[in-house]
Amino acid sequence: MEVKGIRASNSTTTTTTIQSEDEMDLRRGPWTVDEDLALINYIANHGEGRWNSLARSAGLKRTGKSCRLRWLNYLRPDVRRGNITLEEQLLILELHGRWGNRWSKIAQYLPGRTDNEIKNYWRTRVQKHAKQLKCDVNSKQFKDAMRYLWMPRLVERIQAAAAATTTVAAAGSPTASASATTTITTNNNTTTYNYYDNNNLNNSFEVHSGNMMVRNPTIMNNNNFCGSHSYTPENSSTGASSDSFGTQVSPVSDLTQDYYNNVTAGNNNNNNPNPDQYYQQAHDQLSFLDCITSPSGLFDFQPMEPNTPWINLSNVGDTSNGFWNVENMLLFQQFSDNNM
DNA sequence: AAAGAGTCCAACCGCCGGAAG
DNA sequence: ACTTCCGGCGGTTGGACTCTT
């Protein structure tokens, strides 16, 4: 990629102000492969932190901030790339409902995702929906729509995806449980997503402030056990956190992966990011999808809040990428009318 | 095929709080 | 106690890419 922005602040020389060489020739804009390699190499050998001196020592004509951002948002080995999954969308909506635009806090619950990525997702997708619905993204109307329409729909889609991938189906049509009901209940610090599968087994997951917990009698006794995701800020610094529920092995950037695979393996510097640790952590990630789902068919969702209309989404067609299709727009309209 | 509109995301900016001197 | 530096955070932007007409 071509570097377009190079700010050379080599203004007229003065005798009173002595600028460092770095300040005189700071690069801006997209990073080059060489710069990336220099940064990765330096951090592999010296660790991260003290970004300003790091930038100088690594020979990068970048600000410390720029180096930090590049590392945290792009080069860090455990950064996940690719589309935000349904489960992640659900979690983002839930956590944003709690904390608002606390992107870094939300990101701590989505291992491998950066605050920047989540922020971009919110601005480009969620705010777009609000715009389509002609309401403010922070309005009660839109928040209710998220909670009672969008989020249940996400759960439904997660269910459908799980059913499609995990059911060793005998020939025939999917068997939807007529009694299957998903409820979303909210207490002060806990939101519980609860549903029954075709075997009438209770499945649920809870989002606490500080914990994500999963209960499932089927899942608990096999390798998909999720236990609880306990968040402690001290343990969640940059680098690999030990608790995660990602849906797949992190697709690390080729550059970083190659580098760690081929260059730094076996390096004994204690400050080094340990590639084995990074990748072991990635491979150990348990499937959030597995945790919250079981094979089943279509679901109806019943909000538990009083005065909230019962919304049957089982007839809503596939929305694939966009939730706000015509049918759901109508649902939203009905929903809004009933809540005005 | 081309132009315009829309989308996405990497990178920058300003502000703030804490640490260090 | 004050100043400076640094890192972290949320908001914003520019440009590449994709879609639509």
XYZ file of C-alpha atoms (C1' of nucleotides) in Angstrom:
382
model
C 0.000 0.000 0.000
C 1.296 3.355 -0.885
C 2.140 5.727 1.859
C 0.469 8.974 1.130
C 0.943 11.095 4.172
C 4.363 12.060 5.274
C 4.437 15.088 7.397
C 7.776 16.734 7.314
C 7.637 19.444 9.873
C 10.987 20.727 8.734
C 9.921 24.247 8.988
C 12.317 27.089 9.011
C 15.188 26.581 11.353
C 15.199 28.473 14.565
C 17.795 29.009 17.137
C 15.450 29.027 20.069
C 13.588 25.793 19.487
C 15.528 22.644 18.995
C 13.342 19.896 17.679
C 14.444 16.323 17.751
C 15.024 14.600 14.502
C 11.968 12.487 15.061
C 9.770 15.484 15.433
C 11.210 16.885 12.255
C 10.231 13.962 10.093
C 7.278 12.077 11.399
C 5.507 9.739 9.066
C 1.766 9.559 8.910
C -0.731 7.517 7.011
C -0.781 3.824 6.233
C 1.994 1.670 7.571
C 4.400 -0.080 5.256
C 5.417 -3.711 5.548
C 8.889 -2.625 6.602
C 7.503 -0.484 9.367
C 5.288 -3.311 10.529
C 8.214 -5.687 10.612
C 10.339 -3.202 12.483
C 7.658 -2.761 15.103
C 6.980 -6.477 15.455
C 10.662 -7.194 15.653
C 11.268 -4.601 18.292
C 8.356 -5.678 20.452
C 9.357 -9.304 20.106
C 12.738 -8.472 21.521
C 11.932 -5.761 24.011
C 8.269 -6.004 24.783
C 5.657 -3.347 24.413
C 5.050 -0.169 26.359
C 6.881 3.144 26.650
C 5.737 3.833 23.151
C 7.534 7.068 22.496
C 10.937 5.667 23.313
C 9.958 2.448 21.575
C 9.256 4.363 18.396
C 12.634 6.039 18.560
C 14.548 2.917 19.490
C 12.900 0.911 16.742
C 13.924 3.510 14.245
C 10.352 4.278 13.343
C 9.536 7.780 12.286
C 6.197 7.513 13.981
C 4.726 8.860 17.144
C 4.484 6.550 20.097
C 0.763 6.783 19.834
C 0.818 5.673 16.255
C 2.982 2.669 17.128
C 0.755 1.719 19.990
C -2.336 1.946 17.836
C -0.801 -0.032 15.040
C 0.246 -2.766 17.424
C -2.948 -2.991 19.405
C -5.353 -2.719 16.528
C -3.559 -4.591 13.826
C -0.264 -6.320 14.499
C -0.930 -7.913 17.860
C -0.959 -11.669 17.265
C -4.301 -12.300 18.895
C -6.213 -9.722 16.937
C -9.116 -11.394 15.238
C -9.981 -10.288 11.777
C -13.026 -10.826 9.702
C -16.700 -10.286 10.166
C -18.260 -9.784 13.532
C -20.069 -13.010 14.308
C -23.684 -13.230 15.372
C -22.624 -14.065 18.889
C -20.343 -11.089 18.984
C -23.100 -8.871 17.632
C -25.395 -10.069 20.363
C -22.803 -9.399 22.993
C -22.017 -5.966 21.629
C -25.661 -4.996 21.672
C -26.065 -6.297 25.181
C -22.959 -4.645 26.548
C -23.572 -1.385 24.762
C -26.980 -1.359 26.376
C -25.213 -1.475 29.705
C -22.305 0.802 29.217
C -22.939 2.913 26.171
C -19.939 3.949 24.143
C -17.423 2.364 26.473
C -15.729 0.654 23.591
C -12.619 -0.489 25.361
C -14.688 -1.973 28.149
C -16.903 -3.774 25.675
C -13.865 -4.979 23.779
C -12.573 -6.672 26.903
C -15.436 -9.104 26.592
C -14.723 -9.904 22.979
C -11.274 -11.422 22.938
C -9.293 -10.479 19.913
C -11.602 -7.671 18.957
C -10.370 -4.148 19.376
C -12.307 -1.220 20.656
C -11.768 0.393 17.297
C -13.365 -2.509 15.500
C -16.355 -2.583 17.794
C -16.733 1.149 17.490
C -16.641 0.871 13.728
C -19.196 -1.910 13.816
C -21.502 0.174 15.926
C -21.180 3.256 13.803
C -21.467 1.543 10.468
C -24.083 -1.104 11.198
C -26.101 -0.217 14.229
C -26.306 3.487 13.603
C -27.191 2.736 10.039
C -30.209 0.771 11.228
C -31.254 3.615 13.455
C -30.958 5.926 10.517
C -33.094 3.634 8.404
C -35.711 3.611 11.110
C -35.511 7.357 11.366
C -34.883 7.332 15.062
C -31.984 8.244 17.246
C -29.628 5.438 18.121
C -29.861 6.462 21.764
C -33.618 6.751 21.828
C -35.679 4.427 23.980
C -37.543 3.424 20.878
C -34.450 2.135 19.177
C -33.024 0.565 22.318
C -36.263 -1.310 22.854
C -36.242 -2.412 19.267
C -32.760 -3.777 19.744
C -33.656 -5.611 22.894
C -36.988 -7.020 21.863
C -36.562 -7.444 18.146
C -32.991 -7.448 17.070
C -31.399 -9.386 19.898
C -33.990 -12.176 19.948
C -33.587 -12.370 16.202
C -29.873 -12.793 16.658
C -30.462 -15.561 19.155
C -32.760 -17.175 16.659
C -30.184 -16.968 13.929
C -27.549 -18.385 16.207
C -29.916 -21.213 16.919
C -30.528 -21.790 13.260
C -26.845 -21.790 12.506
C -26.188 -24.232 15.309
C -28.989 -26.484 14.168
C -27.617 -26.465 10.685
C -24.131 -27.346 11.776
C -24.616 -29.632 14.730
C -27.700 -31.652 14.011
C -26.927 -35.063 12.675
C -30.221 -34.932 10.996
C -32.138 -37.839 9.776
C -33.762 -37.243 6.479
C -36.748 -35.008 6.673
C -37.639 -31.511 7.568
C -36.335 -29.805 10.661
C -38.426 -30.482 13.687
C -39.325 -27.309 15.379
C -40.505 -27.577 18.889
C -43.865 -25.968 19.208
C -43.244 -25.293 22.831
C -39.837 -23.855 22.318
C -39.755 -20.452 23.872
C -36.917 -18.086 24.427
C -37.105 -15.479 27.073
C -34.890 -12.604 27.870
C -34.987 -11.433 31.423
C -33.111 -8.623 32.929
C -32.303 -7.951 36.523
C -30.034 -5.289 37.792
C -26.772 -6.775 36.698
C -27.796 -9.803 34.754
C -29.457 -10.479 31.464
C -30.506 -14.050 30.939
C -31.191 -15.561 27.564
C -33.233 -18.652 28.263
C -34.752 -21.224 26.007
C -35.722 -24.862 25.792
C -34.472 -27.125 23.100
C -36.264 -29.957 21.392
C -35.372 -32.275 24.212
C -36.985 -29.863 26.569
C -33.664 -29.211 28.158
C -33.131 -25.808 29.548
C -30.427 -23.804 27.898
C -29.399 -20.414 28.957
C -26.617 -17.984 29.098
C -26.308 -14.982 31.258
C -24.461 -11.784 30.804
C -23.430 -10.275 34.079
C -21.494 -7.175 34.659
C -18.193 -8.920 34.996
C -19.159 -12.467 34.121
C -20.594 -14.358 31.286
C -22.028 -17.626 32.457
C -23.568 -20.486 30.643
C -25.896 -23.119 31.947
C -26.751 -26.081 29.861
C -27.271 -29.615 31.108
C -26.246 -31.050 27.802
C -23.291 -28.886 27.233
C -21.983 -28.861 30.754
C -20.917 -32.478 30.670
C -18.991 -32.551 27.472
C -16.052 -30.864 25.968
C -18.044 -27.812 25.136
C -18.330 -26.848 28.728
C -17.970 -23.162 29.035
C -18.070 -22.592 32.727
C -17.995 -18.952 33.349
C -16.121 -16.184 31.786
C -14.798 -14.142 34.619
C -13.306 -10.874 33.771
C -10.625 -9.295 35.837
C -9.007 -6.234 34.388
C -5.585 -7.180 35.695
C -5.649 -10.320 33.627
C -6.846 -8.794 30.468
C -4.028 -6.655 29.386
C -2.951 -6.556 25.813
C -1.657 -9.873 24.754
C -3.544 -13.019 25.417
C -6.198 -13.194 28.022
C -6.794 -16.639 29.341
C -10.531 -16.477 29.210
C -12.295 -16.417 25.959
C -15.240 -17.745 24.138
C -14.349 -17.019 20.561
C -16.070 -18.914 17.877
C -13.021 -19.822 15.969
C -9.308 -19.831 16.034
C -8.132 -16.342 15.562
C -7.149 -15.683 12.012
C -3.952 -13.886 12.729
C -2.509 -11.637 10.128
C -0.156 -13.582 7.901
C 2.637 -11.179 8.493
C 2.492 -11.485 12.240
C 1.917 -15.205 12.214
C 4.791 -15.883 9.885
C 6.978 -13.699 11.940
C 6.174 -15.437 15.182
C 6.302 -18.850 13.655
C 9.624 -18.390 11.993
C 11.537 -15.698 13.722
C 10.901 -15.435 17.405
C 10.188 -18.991 18.449
C 12.427 -19.933 21.300
C 13.356 -16.446 22.257
C 13.942 -16.401 25.976
C 13.516 -12.753 26.657
C 11.017 -12.514 29.455
C 9.504 -9.400 28.052
C 8.698 -10.997 24.806
C 5.207 -11.824 23.820
C 5.214 -15.563 23.780
C 4.001 -16.836 20.451
C 3.174 -20.213 21.859
C 1.050 -18.584 24.459
C -0.764 -16.548 21.891
C -1.546 -19.416 19.639
C -2.290 -21.904 22.327
C -4.742 -19.452 23.706
C -6.316 -19.089 20.323
C -6.669 -22.814 19.888
C -8.069 -23.200 23.356
C -10.884 -20.850 22.687
C -14.159 -22.525 23.371
C -17.006 -22.048 21.054
C -19.450 -19.527 22.303
C -21.820 -20.884 19.738
C -21.528 -24.311 21.273
C -22.109 -22.889 24.657
C -25.375 -21.193 24.056
C -26.984 -23.351 21.509
C -28.389 -26.768 20.986
C -29.973 -28.360 17.988
C -33.453 -27.136 17.598
C -35.795 -25.578 15.182
C -37.528 -22.266 15.130
C -38.251 -20.301 18.213
C -40.725 -17.818 19.419
C -39.510 -15.095 21.637
C -41.389 -13.693 24.501
C -40.177 -10.557 26.126
C -40.691 -10.661 29.847
C -41.130 -7.010 30.469
C -44.647 -5.960 31.378
C -46.609 -4.080 28.750
C -44.432 -5.421 26.055
C -46.197 -7.021 23.152
C -45.595 -10.638 22.495
C -43.674 -10.851 19.306
C -43.661 -13.951 17.203
C -40.698 -13.962 14.937
C -41.002 -17.504 13.788
C -42.591 -16.460 10.549
C -40.031 -13.883 9.740
C -38.060 -14.859 6.736
C -34.377 -15.181 6.505
C -32.720 -11.879 6.893
C -29.237 -13.040 6.063
C -27.129 -9.995 6.480
C -29.692 -7.371 7.218
C -32.174 -7.538 9.993
C -34.227 -4.587 8.952
C -35.961 -6.047 5.986
C -39.488 -5.073 5.088
C -41.129 -7.551 7.407
C -39.064 -6.550 10.349
C -39.592 -2.926 9.576
C -43.305 -3.602 9.875
C -42.719 -5.441 13.109
C -40.744 -2.518 14.334
C -43.535 -0.178 13.364
C -46.064 -2.293 15.245
C -43.747 -2.516 18.155
C -43.201 1.192 18.231
C -46.887 1.943 17.990
C -47.609 -0.285 20.933
C -44.969 1.340 23.030
C -45.665 4.944 22.346
C -18.137 0.535 -18.765
C -18.283 4.603 -16.132
C -19.788 7.651 -12.626
C -21.767 8.489 -8.369
C -23.270 6.893 -3.878
C -22.644 4.232 -0.071
C -19.868 1.356 3.086
C -16.055 0.044 5.683
C -12.067 0.572 8.468
C -7.292 2.072 9.496
C -5.421 5.906 11.302
C -5.455 10.362 13.313
C -6.945 13.885 16.731
C -8.017 16.013 21.072
C -8.960 15.326 25.690
C -8.234 13.368 30.104
C -6.094 11.155 34.081
C -2.192 9.171 36.253
C 2.740 8.851 36.934
C 7.111 10.859 37.246
C 10.211 14.546 37.986
C 2.144 21.717 44.586
C 3.121 22.234 40.000
C 4.539 20.871 35.378
C 5.483 17.645 31.904
C 5.089 13.334 29.775
C 2.751 9.333 28.487
C -0.866 6.080 27.696
C -5.671 5.274 27.059
C -10.056 6.517 25.371
C -13.851 8.082 22.375
C -14.795 10.801 18.296
C -13.756 11.799 13.636
C -11.875 11.511 9.036
C -9.887 10.122 4.555
C -9.514 6.970 1.213
C -10.061 2.362 -0.620
C -13.453 -0.644 -1.827
C -18.144 -2.141 -3.230
C -22.573 -1.458 -4.904
C -25.983 0.788 -7.714
C -27.629 3.238 -11.552
